[in-house]
Coordinates of C-alpha atoms and ligand atoms in Angstrom, one line a residue:
Chain F
M1 CA -11.3 20.5 -38.7
T2 CA -12.5 17.1 -37.9
R3 CA -14.2 15.9 -34.9
I4 CA -14.7 12.1 -34.6
A5 CA -14.1 11.6 -30.9
T6 CA -17.6 10.7 -29.9
A7 CA -18.6 8.3 -32.6
P8 CA -19.1 4.9 -31.0
N9 CA -16.9 2.3 -32.7
D10 CA -17.8 -1.2 -33.5
R11 CA -17.1 -2.4 -30.0
G12 CA -19.8 -0.4 -28.5
T13 CA -17.5 2.0 -26.7
T14 CA -16.8 5.6 -27.3
A15 CA -13.5 6.5 -29.0
G16 CA -11.2 8.4 -26.7
N17 CA -12.3 6.5 -23.6
A18 CA -9.7 4.0 -22.3
V19 CA -12.0 2.6 -19.7
E20 CA -15.8 2.5 -19.8
V21 CA -17.7 1.0 -17.0
R22 CA -21.5 0.8 -17.0
G23 CA -23.7 -0.5 -14.2
I24 CA -21.2 -2.9 -12.8
V25 CA -22.6 -4.9 -9.9
K26 CA -20.7 -7.4 -7.7
H27 CA -22.3 -8.8 -4.6
Y28 CA -20.7 -11.0 -2.0
G29 CA -23.6 -12.6 -0.2
S30 CA -25.4 -9.6 1.3
T31 CA -22.4 -7.3 0.8
K32 CA -22.9 -5.1 -2.2
A33 CA -19.2 -4.5 -3.0
L34 CA -20.2 -2.8 -6.2
D35 CA -23.8 -1.7 -6.7
G36 CA -24.1 -0.3 -10.1
V37 CA -20.9 1.7 -10.8
D38 CA -20.5 3.9 -13.9
L39 CA -17.3 5.5 -14.7
T40 CA -15.1 6.6 -17.6
V41 CA -11.4 7.2 -18.0
R42 CA -10.4 9.3 -21.0
E43 CA -7.4 8.2 -22.9
G44 CA -4.2 9.7 -21.5
T45 CA -5.8 11.0 -18.3
V46 CA -5.7 10.0 -14.7
L47 CA -8.9 9.1 -12.9
G48 CA -8.8 9.1 -9.2
V49 CA -11.3 6.7 -7.5
L50 CA -11.7 8.1 -4.0
G51 CA -13.4 6.2 -1.3
P52 CA -13.1 4.9 2.3
N53 CA -12.1 1.4 3.3
G54 CA -14.7 -1.1 2.0
A55 CA -16.1 1.3 -0.6
G56 CA -15.4 -1.3 -3.4
K57 CA -12.3 0.2 -4.9
T58 CA -10.3 -3.1 -4.9
T59 CA -13.3 -5.0 -6.2
L60 CA -13.6 -2.5 -9.1
V61 CA -10.0 -2.9 -10.0
R62 CA -10.2 -6.6 -9.9
V63 CA -13.2 -6.6 -12.2
L64 CA -11.4 -4.4 -14.6
S65 CA -8.3 -6.7 -14.5
T66 CA -10.4 -9.8 -15.3
L67 CA -9.6 -11.2 -11.9
I68 CA -13.2 -11.5 -10.9
K69 CA -16.4 -11.5 -13.0
P70 CA -19.1 -8.9 -12.3
D71 CA -22.6 -10.1 -11.6
A72 CA -24.0 -7.5 -13.9
G73 CA -23.0 -4.5 -16.1
T74 CA -20.5 -4.0 -18.8
A75 CA -16.9 -2.8 -18.7
F76 CA -14.6 -2.1 -21.6
V77 CA -10.9 -1.4 -21.4
G78 CA -9.0 -0.2 -24.5
G79 CA -12.1 -1.3 -26.4
Y80 CA -12.0 -4.9 -25.0
D81 CA -14.9 -6.4 -23.1
V82 CA -13.8 -7.7 -19.6
L83 CA -16.1 -10.7 -20.0
R84 CA -15.7 -11.6 -23.6
Q85 CA -12.2 -10.6 -24.5
P86 CA -10.1 -11.2 -21.3
K87 CA -7.0 -12.3 -23.2
Q88 CA -6.7 -9.2 -25.4
L89 CA -7.6 -7.0 -22.4
R90 CA -4.8 -8.5 -20.4
R91 CA -2.3 -7.3 -23.0
T92 CA -3.7 -3.8 -22.6
I93 CA -3.4 -3.4 -18.8
G94 CA -0.9 -3.3 -16.0
L95 CA -2.0 -3.7 -12.4
T96 CA -0.3 -2.7 -9.2
G97 CA -2.6 -4.2 -6.6
Q98 CA -3.2 -3.0 -3.1
Y99 CA -1.1 -5.9 -1.8
A100 CA 2.3 -6.5 -3.1
S101 CA 2.3 -9.1 -5.8
V102 CA 6.0 -9.7 -6.3
D103 CA 7.6 -13.1 -5.5
E104 CA 9.4 -12.5 -2.2
L105 CA 11.9 -15.3 -2.7
L106 CA 13.0 -14.0 -6.1
S107 CA 15.3 -11.1 -6.7
G108 CA 13.9 -7.9 -8.1
Y109 CA 15.6 -8.7 -11.4
E110 CA 14.2 -12.2 -11.6
N111 CA 10.7 -10.9 -10.8
L112 CA 10.8 -8.5 -13.8
Y113 CA 12.6 -11.0 -16.1
L114 CA 9.9 -13.6 -15.4
I115 CA 7.1 -11.2 -16.2
G116 CA 8.9 -10.1 -19.4
R117 CA 9.0 -13.8 -20.5
L118 CA 5.4 -14.3 -19.7
L119 CA 4.6 -11.3 -21.8
D120 CA 6.4 -13.0 -24.7
L121 CA 9.5 -10.9 -24.8
S122 CA 12.5 -12.7 -26.1
S123 CA 15.0 -13.7 -23.4
R124 CA 17.2 -10.8 -24.5
D125 CA 14.5 -8.2 -24.6
A126 CA 13.2 -9.4 -21.2
K127 CA 16.6 -8.9 -19.7
A128 CA 17.0 -5.5 -21.2
R129 CA 13.6 -4.4 -20.1
A130 CA 14.2 -5.6 -16.6
A131 CA 17.5 -3.7 -16.3
E132 CA 15.9 -0.6 -17.8
L133 CA 13.0 -0.6 -15.3
L134 CA 15.2 -1.4 -12.3
E135 CA 17.3 1.6 -13.3
R136 CA 14.3 3.8 -13.7
F137 CA 12.9 2.8 -10.3
S138 CA 16.2 3.2 -8.5
L139 CA 16.4 -0.5 -7.8
T140 CA 19.6 -1.4 -9.7
E141 CA 21.7 -1.8 -6.6
A142 CA 19.1 -4.1 -5.0
A143 CA 18.5 -5.9 -8.2
K144 CA 20.1 -9.2 -7.1
R145 CA 18.7 -9.3 -3.6
P146 CA 15.5 -11.3 -2.8
A147 CA 12.5 -9.1 -2.7
K148 CA 11.8 -10.1 0.9
T149 CA 14.7 -8.0 1.9
Y150 CA 13.2 -4.9 0.3
S151 CA 11.7 -2.0 2.3
G152 CA 8.0 -1.3 1.8
G153 CA 8.8 1.5 -0.7
M154 CA 11.1 -0.6 -2.7
R155 CA 8.5 -3.4 -3.0
R156 CA 6.0 -0.9 -4.2
R157 CA 8.4 0.4 -6.8
L158 CA 9.2 -3.1 -7.9
D159 CA 5.5 -3.7 -8.1
L160 CA 5.1 -0.6 -10.2
A161 CA 8.0 -1.7 -12.4
A162 CA 6.4 -5.2 -12.8
S163 CA 3.2 -3.7 -14.0
M164 CA 5.0 -1.6 -16.6
I165 CA 7.0 -4.3 -18.3
G166 CA 4.6 -4.8 -21.1
R167 CA 4.2 -1.0 -21.7
P168 CA 0.5 -1.2 -20.9
R169 CA -1.9 1.4 -22.3
V170 CA -3.9 1.4 -19.1
L171 CA -2.5 1.2 -15.7
Y172 CA -4.5 0.4 -12.5
L173 CA -2.9 1.5 -9.2
D174 CA -4.9 0.3 -6.2
E175 CA -4.0 2.5 -3.2
P176 CA -0.4 2.8 -4.4
T177 CA 0.8 4.8 -1.3
T178 CA -1.3 3.4 1.5
G179 CA 1.1 2.3 4.3
L180 CA 4.1 4.2 2.9
D181 CA 6.0 6.9 4.7
P182 CA 5.7 10.4 3.3
R183 CA 9.1 10.4 1.5
T184 CA 8.4 7.1 -0.2
R185 CA 4.9 8.3 -1.0
N186 CA 6.4 11.3 -2.8
E187 CA 8.7 9.0 -4.8
V188 CA 5.7 6.9 -5.9
W189 CA 3.8 10.1 -6.9
D190 CA 6.8 11.3 -9.0
E191 CA 6.8 7.9 -10.7
V192 CA 3.1 8.0 -11.4
Q193 CA 3.4 11.5 -12.8
R194 CA 6.2 10.4 -15.1
M195 CA 4.1 7.5 -16.4
V196 CA 1.3 9.9 -17.1
A197 CA 3.6 12.3 -18.9
E198 CA 4.7 9.4 -21.1
G199 CA 1.1 8.9 -22.1
S200 CA -0.2 6.2 -19.9
T201 CA -3.9 6.2 -18.9
V202 CA -4.2 5.6 -15.2
L203 CA -7.0 4.5 -12.9
L204 CA -5.9 5.2 -9.4
T205 CA -7.7 4.4 -6.2
T206 CA -7.0 6.2 -3.0
Q207 CA -8.4 7.1 0.4
Y208 CA -6.6 10.5 0.4
M209 CA -8.0 13.6 -1.0
E210 CA -4.5 15.0 -1.1
E211 CA -3.3 12.1 -3.3
A212 CA -6.2 12.5 -5.7
E213 CA -5.5 16.2 -6.0
Q214 CA -1.8 15.6 -6.7
L215 CA -2.3 12.9 -9.4
A216 CA -5.8 12.9 -10.8
D217 CA -7.4 14.9 -13.6
E218 CA -10.8 13.7 -12.7
L219 CA -12.4 12.1 -9.6
T220 CA -15.0 9.5 -9.0
V221 CA -16.0 9.3 -5.3
I222 CA -17.5 6.0 -4.3
D223 CA -19.0 4.8 -1.1
R224 CA -20.5 1.4 -0.3
G225 CA -20.3 0.3 -4.0
R226 CA -22.0 3.4 -5.4
V227 CA -20.7 6.5 -7.1
I228 CA -21.6 9.5 -5.0
A229 CA -19.9 12.2 -7.0
N230 CA -17.7 12.6 -10.0
G231 CA -16.1 15.4 -12.0
G232 CA -13.0 17.3 -12.5
V233 CA -10.7 17.7 -9.5
A234 CA -11.2 21.5 -9.6
E235 CA -15.0 21.1 -9.7
L236 CA -15.0 18.8 -6.8
K237 CA -12.6 20.9 -4.9
A238 CA -14.8 23.9 -5.3
K239 CA -17.6 21.8 -4.0
V240 CA -15.7 20.8 -0.9
G241 CA -13.8 24.0 -0.4
G242 CA -10.4 23.0 -1.7
Q243 CA -7.6 23.6 0.8
T244 CA -7.5 25.7 3.8
L245 CA -4.7 28.1 4.4
Q246 CA -3.8 28.4 8.1
V247 CA -1.7 31.4 9.2
R248 CA -0.3 31.5 12.7
A249 CA 0.0 35.1 14.0
A250 CA 2.8 36.1 16.3
H251 CA 0.4 38.3 18.2
P252 CA -3.1 36.7 18.3
A253 CA -4.5 40.1 19.2
E254 CA -3.8 41.1 15.6
L255 CA -6.0 38.4 14.2
P256 CA -9.2 40.4 13.9
E257 CA -7.3 43.2 12.1
M258 CA -5.8 40.6 9.7
A259 CA -9.3 39.3 8.9
R260 CA -10.5 42.8 8.3
C261 CA -7.7 43.6 5.9
L262 CA -8.5 40.5 3.9
H263 CA -12.2 41.4 3.9
D264 CA -11.3 44.8 2.4
R265 CA -9.5 42.9 -0.5
G266 CA -12.6 40.8 -1.1
I267 CA -11.6 37.7 0.8
T268 CA -14.5 37.3 3.1
S269 CA -14.4 33.7 4.2
A270 CA -11.5 34.0 6.7
T271 CA -12.1 32.8 10.2
V272 CA -10.0 33.5 13.2
S273 CA -9.4 31.7 16.5
T274 CA -7.7 33.7 19.2
D275 CA -7.4 30.5 21.2
T276 CA -5.1 28.8 18.8
G277 CA -3.7 32.0 17.3
L278 CA -4.8 30.8 13.8
L279 CA -6.3 32.6 10.9
A280 CA -8.0 30.1 8.5
V281 CA -8.8 30.9 4.9
P282 CA -10.5 28.4 2.6
I283 CA -8.6 28.6 -0.7
T284 CA -10.2 27.8 -4.0
D285 CA -7.4 28.7 -6.4
D286 CA -3.7 29.5 -6.4
E287 CA -4.3 33.2 -7.0
Q288 CA -6.2 33.6 -3.8
L289 CA -3.3 32.1 -1.9
T290 CA -1.0 34.7 -3.4
T291 CA -3.4 37.5 -2.5
V292 CA -3.8 36.4 1.1
I293 CA 0.0 36.1 1.7
G294 CA 0.6 39.4 -0.2
V295 CA -2.0 41.4 1.8
L296 CA -0.8 40.1 5.2
G297 CA 2.9 40.7 4.2
N298 CA 2.3 44.2 2.9
R299 CA 0.5 45.3 6.1
G300 CA 3.5 44.1 8.2
F301 CA 1.7 41.6 10.3
A302 CA 4.1 39.3 12.2
I303 CA 3.5 35.8 11.0
V304 CA 5.2 32.8 12.6
G305 CA 3.7 29.9 10.6
I306 CA 1.9 29.1 7.4
D307 CA 0.3 25.8 6.5
T308 CA -2.1 24.5 4.0
K309 CA -4.5 21.8 4.8
V310 CA -6.2 19.6 2.2
P311 CA -9.7 18.5 3.3
S312 CA -9.7 14.9 4.6
L313 CA -11.8 12.2 3.1
D314 CA -14.2 12.8 5.9
E315 CA -14.6 16.5 5.1
V316 CA -15.1 15.6 1.4
F317 CA -17.8 13.1 2.3
L318 CA -19.4 15.7 4.6
A319 CA -19.5 18.2 1.8
I320 CA -20.9 15.8 -0.7
T321 CA -23.4 13.8 1.3
G322 CA -24.0 16.0 4.3
K323 CA -22.9 13.1 6.5
P324 CA -19.5 11.5 7.3
A325 CA -18.4 8.3 5.6
D326 CA -19.7 5.6 7.9
T327 CA -16.8 3.2 7.8
A328 CA -15.1 2.9 11.1
D329 CA -11.8 3.5 9.4
A330 CA -12.9 6.1 7.0
A331 CA -10.0 8.6 7.1
P332 CA -6.8 6.8 8.1
S333 CA -3.7 8.7 8.5
L334 CA -0.9 8.0 6.0
A335 CA 1.4 5.2 6.9
K336 CA -1.1 3.5 9.2
E337 CA -2.2 0.5 7.2
P338 CA 0.5 -2.1 6.6
V339 CA 1.0 -2.9 2.9
A340 CA 1.2 -6.6 3.0
Chain I
M1 CA -9.4 21.0 -34.2
T2 CA -8.7 17.3 -34.4
T3 CA -9.5 15.0 -31.7
A4 CA -7.6 11.7 -32.0
T5 CA -9.4 8.5 -31.5
I6 CA -7.8 5.7 -29.7
A7 CA -6.1 3.3 -32.1
P8 CA -8.6 0.6 -33.0
A9 CA -8.0 -2.6 -31.0
R10 CA -5.5 -4.7 -32.9
V11 CA -7.2 -7.7 -34.4
E12 CA -4.9 -10.4 -33.1
D13 CA -4.8 -14.1 -32.6
T14 CA -5.7 -14.7 -29.0
R15 CA -4.7 -18.3 -28.9
I16 CA -1.4 -18.8 -27.1
G17 CA -0.2 -21.7 -29.1
L18 CA 2.2 -24.5 -28.3
A19 CA 5.4 -22.4 -28.6
G20 CA 3.9 -19.8 -26.3
T21 CA 2.8 -22.3 -23.7
F22 CA 6.2 -23.9 -23.8
R23 CA 7.9 -20.6 -23.2
H24 CA 5.5 -19.7 -20.4
V25 CA 5.8 -23.1 -18.7
G26 CA 9.6 -22.8 -19.0
A27 CA 9.7 -19.3 -17.4
L28 CA 7.4 -20.4 -14.6
T29 CA 9.4 -23.6 -14.0
R30 CA 12.5 -21.5 -13.8
R31 CA 10.7 -19.4 -11.2
N32 CA 9.8 -22.5 -9.2
L33 CA 13.3 -23.8 -9.3
M34 CA 14.8 -20.4 -8.3
R35 CA 12.4 -20.4 -5.3
I36 CA 13.9 -23.7 -4.2
K37 CA 17.4 -22.2 -4.6
A38 CA 16.4 -19.2 -2.5
D39 CA 14.9 -21.4 0.1
P40 CA 17.0 -24.5 0.3
E41 CA 15.2 -25.7 3.4
S42 CA 12.2 -26.5 1.2
M43 CA 14.4 -29.3 -0.1
F44 CA 14.8 -31.0 3.3
D45 CA 12.0 -33.4 2.6
A46 CA 13.2 -34.3 -0.8
V47 CA 16.8 -34.8 0.4
L48 CA 16.4 -36.3 3.9
M49 CA 13.2 -38.2 3.7
P50 CA 14.6 -41.1 1.6
I51 CA 17.6 -41.4 3.9
I52 CA 15.6 -41.2 7.1
F53 CA 13.1 -43.8 5.9
T54 CA 15.8 -46.1 4.7
V55 CA 17.7 -46.0 8.0
L56 CA 14.6 -46.2 10.2
F57 CA 13.1 -49.2 8.5
V58 CA 16.1 -51.2 7.5
Y59 CA 17.8 -50.9 10.9
V60 CA 14.8 -50.7 13.2
F61 CA 12.3 -53.1 11.6
G62 CA 14.4 -54.9 9.0
G63 CA 15.6 -57.7 11.2
A64 CA 12.2 -58.3 12.7
V65 CA 10.4 -58.4 9.4
S66 CA 12.7 -60.3 7.1
G67 CA 14.9 -62.1 9.6
N68 CA 18.0 -60.2 8.4
Q69 CA 18.6 -56.7 7.2
D70 CA 20.1 -57.5 3.9
A71 CA 17.0 -59.3 2.7
Y72 CA 14.8 -56.5 4.0
K73 CA 16.9 -53.9 2.1
Q74 CA 16.1 -55.8 -1.1
Y75 CA 12.5 -55.9 -0.1
M76 CA 11.8 -52.4 1.1
I77 CA 14.0 -50.0 -0.8
P78 CA 12.3 -50.6 -4.2
G79 CA 9.0 -49.8 -2.6
L80 CA 10.4 -46.6 -1.1
L81 CA 10.8 -45.2 -4.6
G82 CA 7.0 -45.1 -5.0
Q83 CA 6.5 -43.8 -1.5
T84 CA 9.0 -41.0 -2.1
G85 CA 7.3 -39.9 -5.3
L86 CA 3.9 -39.9 -3.7
T87 CA 5.0 -37.9 -0.7
L88 CA 6.7 -35.2 -2.8
A89 CA 3.7 -35.1 -5.1
M90 CA 1.4 -34.4 -2.1
A91 CA 3.6 -31.4 -1.2
V92 CA 2.8 -29.6 -4.4
G93 CA -0.6 -28.5 -3.1
T94 CA 1.0 -26.7 -0.2
G95 CA 3.1 -24.6 -2.5
L96 CA 0.2 -23.8 -4.8
N97 CA -1.9 -22.8 -1.8
S98 CA 0.7 -20.3 -0.6
D99 CA 1.0 -18.8 -4.1
F100 CA -2.7 -18.1 -3.8
Q101 CA -2.2 -16.5 -0.4
T102 CA 0.2 -13.9 -1.7
G103 CA -0.6 -11.6 -4.6
V104 CA 1.7 -13.5 -7.0
M105 CA -1.1 -15.5 -8.4
D106 CA -3.1 -12.4 -9.1
R107 CA -0.1 -11.1 -11.1
F108 CA 0.0 -14.2 -13.2
R109 CA -3.7 -14.1 -13.8
T110 CA -3.6 -10.6 -15.2
L111 CA -1.0 -11.8 -17.7
P112 CA -2.0 -13.1 -21.1
I113 CA -0.8 -16.7 -20.4
G114 CA -2.7 -20.0 -20.6
R115 CA -4.3 -21.0 -17.4
A116 CA -2.7 -24.5 -17.4
S117 CA 0.8 -23.0 -17.6
V118 CA 1.0 -22.3 -13.9
L119 CA 0.0 -25.8 -13.0
L120 CA 2.2 -27.5 -15.6
S121 CA 5.2 -25.5 -14.4
K122 CA 4.6 -26.7 -10.8
M123 CA 4.5 -30.2 -12.2
A124 CA 7.8 -29.7 -14.0
A125 CA 9.6 -28.3 -11.0
E126 CA 8.2 -31.1 -8.9
T127 CA 9.6 -33.7 -11.4
C128 CA 13.1 -32.2 -10.9
R129 CA 12.7 -32.4 -7.1
A130 CA 11.5 -36.0 -7.3
L131 CA 14.3 -37.0 -9.6
L132 CA 16.9 -35.6 -7.1
S133 CA 15.1 -37.5 -4.4
F134 CA 15.3 -40.7 -6.3
V135 CA 19.0 -40.3 -7.0
I136 CA 19.6 -39.7 -3.3
L137 CA 17.6 -42.7 -2.4
I138 CA 19.3 -45.1 -4.8
G139 CA 22.7 -43.6 -4.0
F140 CA 22.3 -44.0 -0.3
A141 CA 20.8 -47.5 -0.7
L142 CA 23.8 -48.6 -2.7
C143 CA 26.1 -47.2 0.0
I144 CA 24.5 -49.3 2.7
G145 CA 24.7 -52.4 0.6
F146 CA 21.6 -52.5 -1.5
E147 CA 22.2 -54.5 -4.7
V148 CA 20.6 -53.8 -8.1
K149 CA 20.3 -57.4 -9.4
T150 CA 19.3 -56.3 -12.9
G151 CA 20.7 -53.4 -14.8
P152 CA 20.6 -49.6 -15.3
L153 CA 17.7 -49.8 -17.7
E154 CA 15.5 -51.5 -15.1
V155 CA 16.5 -48.8 -12.6
V156 CA 15.4 -46.1 -15.0
A157 CA 12.2 -48.0 -15.6
A158 CA 11.5 -48.2 -11.9
V159 CA 12.2 -44.5 -11.3
G160 CA 10.1 -43.7 -14.4
L161 CA 7.1 -45.7 -13.1
S162 CA 7.3 -44.0 -9.7
L163 CA 7.5 -40.6 -11.4
V164 CA 4.5 -41.4 -13.6
F165 CA 2.4 -42.4 -10.6
G166 CA 3.6 -39.4 -8.6
M167 CA 2.7 -37.0 -11.3
S168 CA -0.8 -38.3 -11.5
V169 CA -1.2 -37.8 -7.8
V170 CA 0.1 -34.2 -8.2
W171 CA -3.3 -33.3 -9.6
V172 CA -5.1 -34.5 -6.5
S173 CA -2.6 -32.5 -4.4
M174 CA -3.2 -29.3 -6.5
L175 CA -6.9 -29.8 -6.1
L176 CA -6.5 -29.9 -2.4
G177 CA -4.2 -26.9 -2.5
M178 CA -6.9 -24.9 -4.2
A179 CA -9.9 -26.2 -2.3
L180 CA -8.5 -25.8 1.3
R181 CA -8.0 -22.5 2.9
S182 CA -4.6 -22.6 4.5
A183 CA -1.3 -24.3 3.7
Q184 CA -1.4 -26.1 7.0
A185 CA -4.8 -27.6 6.2
V186 CA -3.4 -28.9 2.9
Q187 CA -0.5 -30.4 4.7
G188 CA -2.8 -32.0 7.3
V189 CA -5.1 -33.6 4.7
A190 CA -2.2 -34.7 2.6
M191 CA -0.9 -36.5 5.7
L192 CA -4.2 -38.2 6.2
V193 CA -4.2 -39.4 2.7
L194 CA -0.6 -40.5 2.7
M195 CA -0.4 -42.4 6.0
P196 CA -3.0 -45.2 5.3
L197 CA -1.8 -45.5 1.6
Q198 CA 1.9 -46.0 2.4
F199 CA 1.5 -48.2 5.4
G200 CA -1.5 -50.1 4.1
S201 CA 0.6 -51.4 1.3
S202 CA 3.2 -54.0 0.6
I203 CA 6.0 -51.3 0.8
F204 CA 7.2 -52.0 4.3
A205 CA 6.0 -55.6 5.0
P206 CA 4.6 -58.5 3.1
T207 CA 0.8 -58.4 3.4
N208 CA 0.1 -62.1 4.1
T209 CA 0.2 -61.7 7.9
M210 CA -2.3 -58.8 7.8
P211 CA -6.0 -59.4 8.7
G212 CA -8.3 -60.1 5.7
W213 CA -9.9 -56.7 5.4
L214 CA -6.5 -55.0 5.4
Q215 CA -5.3 -57.4 2.8
T216 CA -8.2 -56.4 0.6
F217 CA -7.2 -52.8 1.0
T218 CA -3.5 -53.5 0.3
K219 CA -4.5 -55.4 -2.8
V220 CA -6.4 -52.4 -4.4
N221 CA -3.8 -49.9 -3.1
P222 CA -1.8 -48.8 -6.1
L223 CA 1.2 -48.3 -3.9
S224 CA 1.4 -52.1 -3.4
A225 CA 1.4 -52.7 -7.2
L226 CA 4.0 -49.9 -7.5
A227 CA 6.2 -51.6 -4.9
D228 CA 5.8 -55.0 -6.4
A229 CA 6.7 -53.6 -9.9
S230 CA 9.8 -51.8 -8.6
R231 CA 10.9 -54.9 -6.7
S232 CA 10.5 -57.0 -9.7
L233 CA 12.4 -54.5 -11.8
L234 CA 15.3 -54.1 -9.4
N235 CA 15.5 -57.6 -8.0
G236 CA 14.7 -59.4 -11.2
E237 CA 12.2 -61.8 -9.6
G238 CA 8.4 -61.9 -9.3
P239 CA 5.7 -60.9 -11.7
L240 CA 6.3 -57.7 -13.6
A241 CA 3.7 -57.1 -16.3
H242 CA 0.6 -57.2 -14.1
P243 CA 1.8 -54.7 -11.4
V244 CA 3.1 -52.3 -14.1
M245 CA -0.3 -52.5 -15.8
V246 CA -2.1 -51.8 -12.6
V247 CA 0.1 -48.8 -11.8
L248 CA -0.3 -47.4 -15.3
V249 CA -4.1 -47.8 -15.2
W250 CA -4.3 -46.1 -11.8
S251 CA -2.1 -43.2 -13.0
A252 CA -4.1 -42.8 -16.2
A253 CA -7.4 -42.9 -14.2
C254 CA -6.1 -40.5 -11.6
T255 CA -4.9 -38.0 -14.2
A256 CA -8.1 -38.3 -16.3
I257 CA -10.3 -37.6 -13.3
F258 CA -8.3 -35.0 -11.3
A259 CA -6.4 -33.0 -14.0
P260 CA -9.6 -31.6 -15.5
L261 CA -11.0 -31.0 -12.0
A262 CA -7.8 -29.2 -11.0
V263 CA -7.8 -27.1 -14.1
A264 CA -11.5 -26.3 -13.7
R265 CA -10.9 -25.3 -10.1
F266 CA -8.0 -23.1 -11.2
R267 CA -10.2 -21.4 -13.8
K268 CA -12.9 -20.9 -11.3
R269 CA -10.6 -19.1 -8.9
T270 CA -9.6 -16.8 -11.7
Ligands
ADP1 N1 -13.9 -12.0 -1.7 C1 -14.8 -11.4 -0.9 N2 -15.7 -12.0 -0.2 C2 -16.6 -11.4 0.6 N3 -16.7 -10.0 0.7 C3 -15.8 -9.3 0.0 C4 -14.8 -9.9 -0.8 N4 -14.1 -8.9 -1.4 C5 -14.6 -7.8 -1.0 N5 -15.6 -8.0 -0.1 C6 -16.4 -6.9 0.6 O1 -16.8 -6.0 -0.4 C7 -16.6 -4.7 0.1 C8 -15.7 -3.9 -0.7 O2 -14.4 -4.3 -0.6 P1 -13.2 -3.7 -1.3 O3 -13.4 -3.7 -2.8 O4 -12.0 -4.5 -0.9 O5 -13.1 -2.2 -0.8 P2 -11.9 -1.2 -0.8 O6 -10.8 -1.7 -1.7 O7 -12.5 0.1 -1.3 O8 -11.4 -1.0 0.6 C9 -16.2 -4.8 1.6 O9 -17.3 -4.7 2.4 C10 -15.5 -6.2 1.6 O10 -15.6 -6.7 2.9
MG2 MG1 -8.9 -2.0 -1.3

């Protein structure tokens, strides 16, 4: 039985951590894009960085990709210092930025081949890798078409493929699904889950609690350049109340009776609204969900609809800070913001 | 229980080396050429400009300037080589600017490649474009009766000299491309630089009828020296060594000053 995980190594980082950020500051004039951010991503896990527009998510990702230099603080990725070892660091990372970074005039294949060559693959390996990733991201048929003819989802997938050419140990995904329709969003989620299953460490930024919940092991919530909460997804969910189950009764008159039955089985937090005909139950774990459905079903209540609702970013902020996120555009609906 | 540590960072050589740089510049040049292939309209200037300028000047002004068009052809067309190279060189900044507007440059900058590779590849692609333009210019000139009074070696030398000068100006263009905000602004400023340089030179008309202050300008204008050198190379008359020297000194100076500035600016934006 050995335990060596927490011994700091010679690079001043803790083994087992793929990303370590301490006190990173980046100001643009009077805008404090990052104002002392600390975070850690453990090797092989997914960290969700959740925050509204303008929180500093993109700035953080750009610092960690060596695209901009922080004003203060330290950051290590794969043990390499962003400031002092940018070249080694670049071999460690893959970045899918918030805005598509494929060459629109080139075909999907040419885009990937180019990056393979720039990553020092031989011509043959670069070709093979491009073909492999096109296949994997269902782009084989569109491989020869210029990327400007691709749909938003295809571009995103090409972008993801491009960031994976070099088999990076750490992947950054900056709002990977903002602006995508729900179907494409699910495709991207599947892909991210697959990368994680294959061992990638992922730092993912998002404005959606739902996305964070789907993909992340741990969450760091940031607002105006500062970390306002972090911890496991379950912990944070418990704090903000997790999801809410909404049951639509066929006969709204039965709603109080339904709530009473649940109360008898220990579920005391149900609320009813006879106006909307809805019974709302905050759910903290899957077991509870099963219990509620079971109880209502067994008692023969007529149910015409069931829905679960994940708290919005606004509700998360409300729960954490006691006040809503103060950006005008804090909780955008999916598919609202254009990608490019 | 065993908790694995991450593999210690590989101790590796971080220098990219000549072979690596060569490969990167090659791959990026290929990209630039494929972009031209995908967007053939971007070749309009390279293909049509030499033809339009030749037609316009030979047939509109030729008779008036030289008394007859044949004499004017022999006078102006060698000078157009330099003008063509310069104009194409100034277009590089526009392309670089639009790369920065899209996320493509960010992608390159997160890759472990040398910073100069992106700029060098632009230069290489531009050389291909300029060469095509020169071939078209000389081919068209021959069609309308221009005569090379010397030999193929001199033609190659004239083209080479224009190319060398053009490539030194590319650095200025790149600097503009990175310093200015939009591609339109780059184009506008490039125009402002080009206009006085090309018309305040001996390319289109002998300078001896110009007012004194303008003659002073045309004398120091490297395009005059370039035009004189090309003329001497293709027509086999007039001084050669002096204008060639002037062009080479200008090119060397331009590169020495602006290449480091452009690379520094590129680094700073990264
Ligand atoms: N290059 C820049 N110049 C000036 N301000 C910037 C720049 N980049 C980001 N900002 C500002 O920094 C803040 C954080 O931006 P960003 O990191 O893009 O947020 P997010 O990605 O979370 O939406 C915003 O107020 C933004 O306007
Ligand atoms: Mg952003």
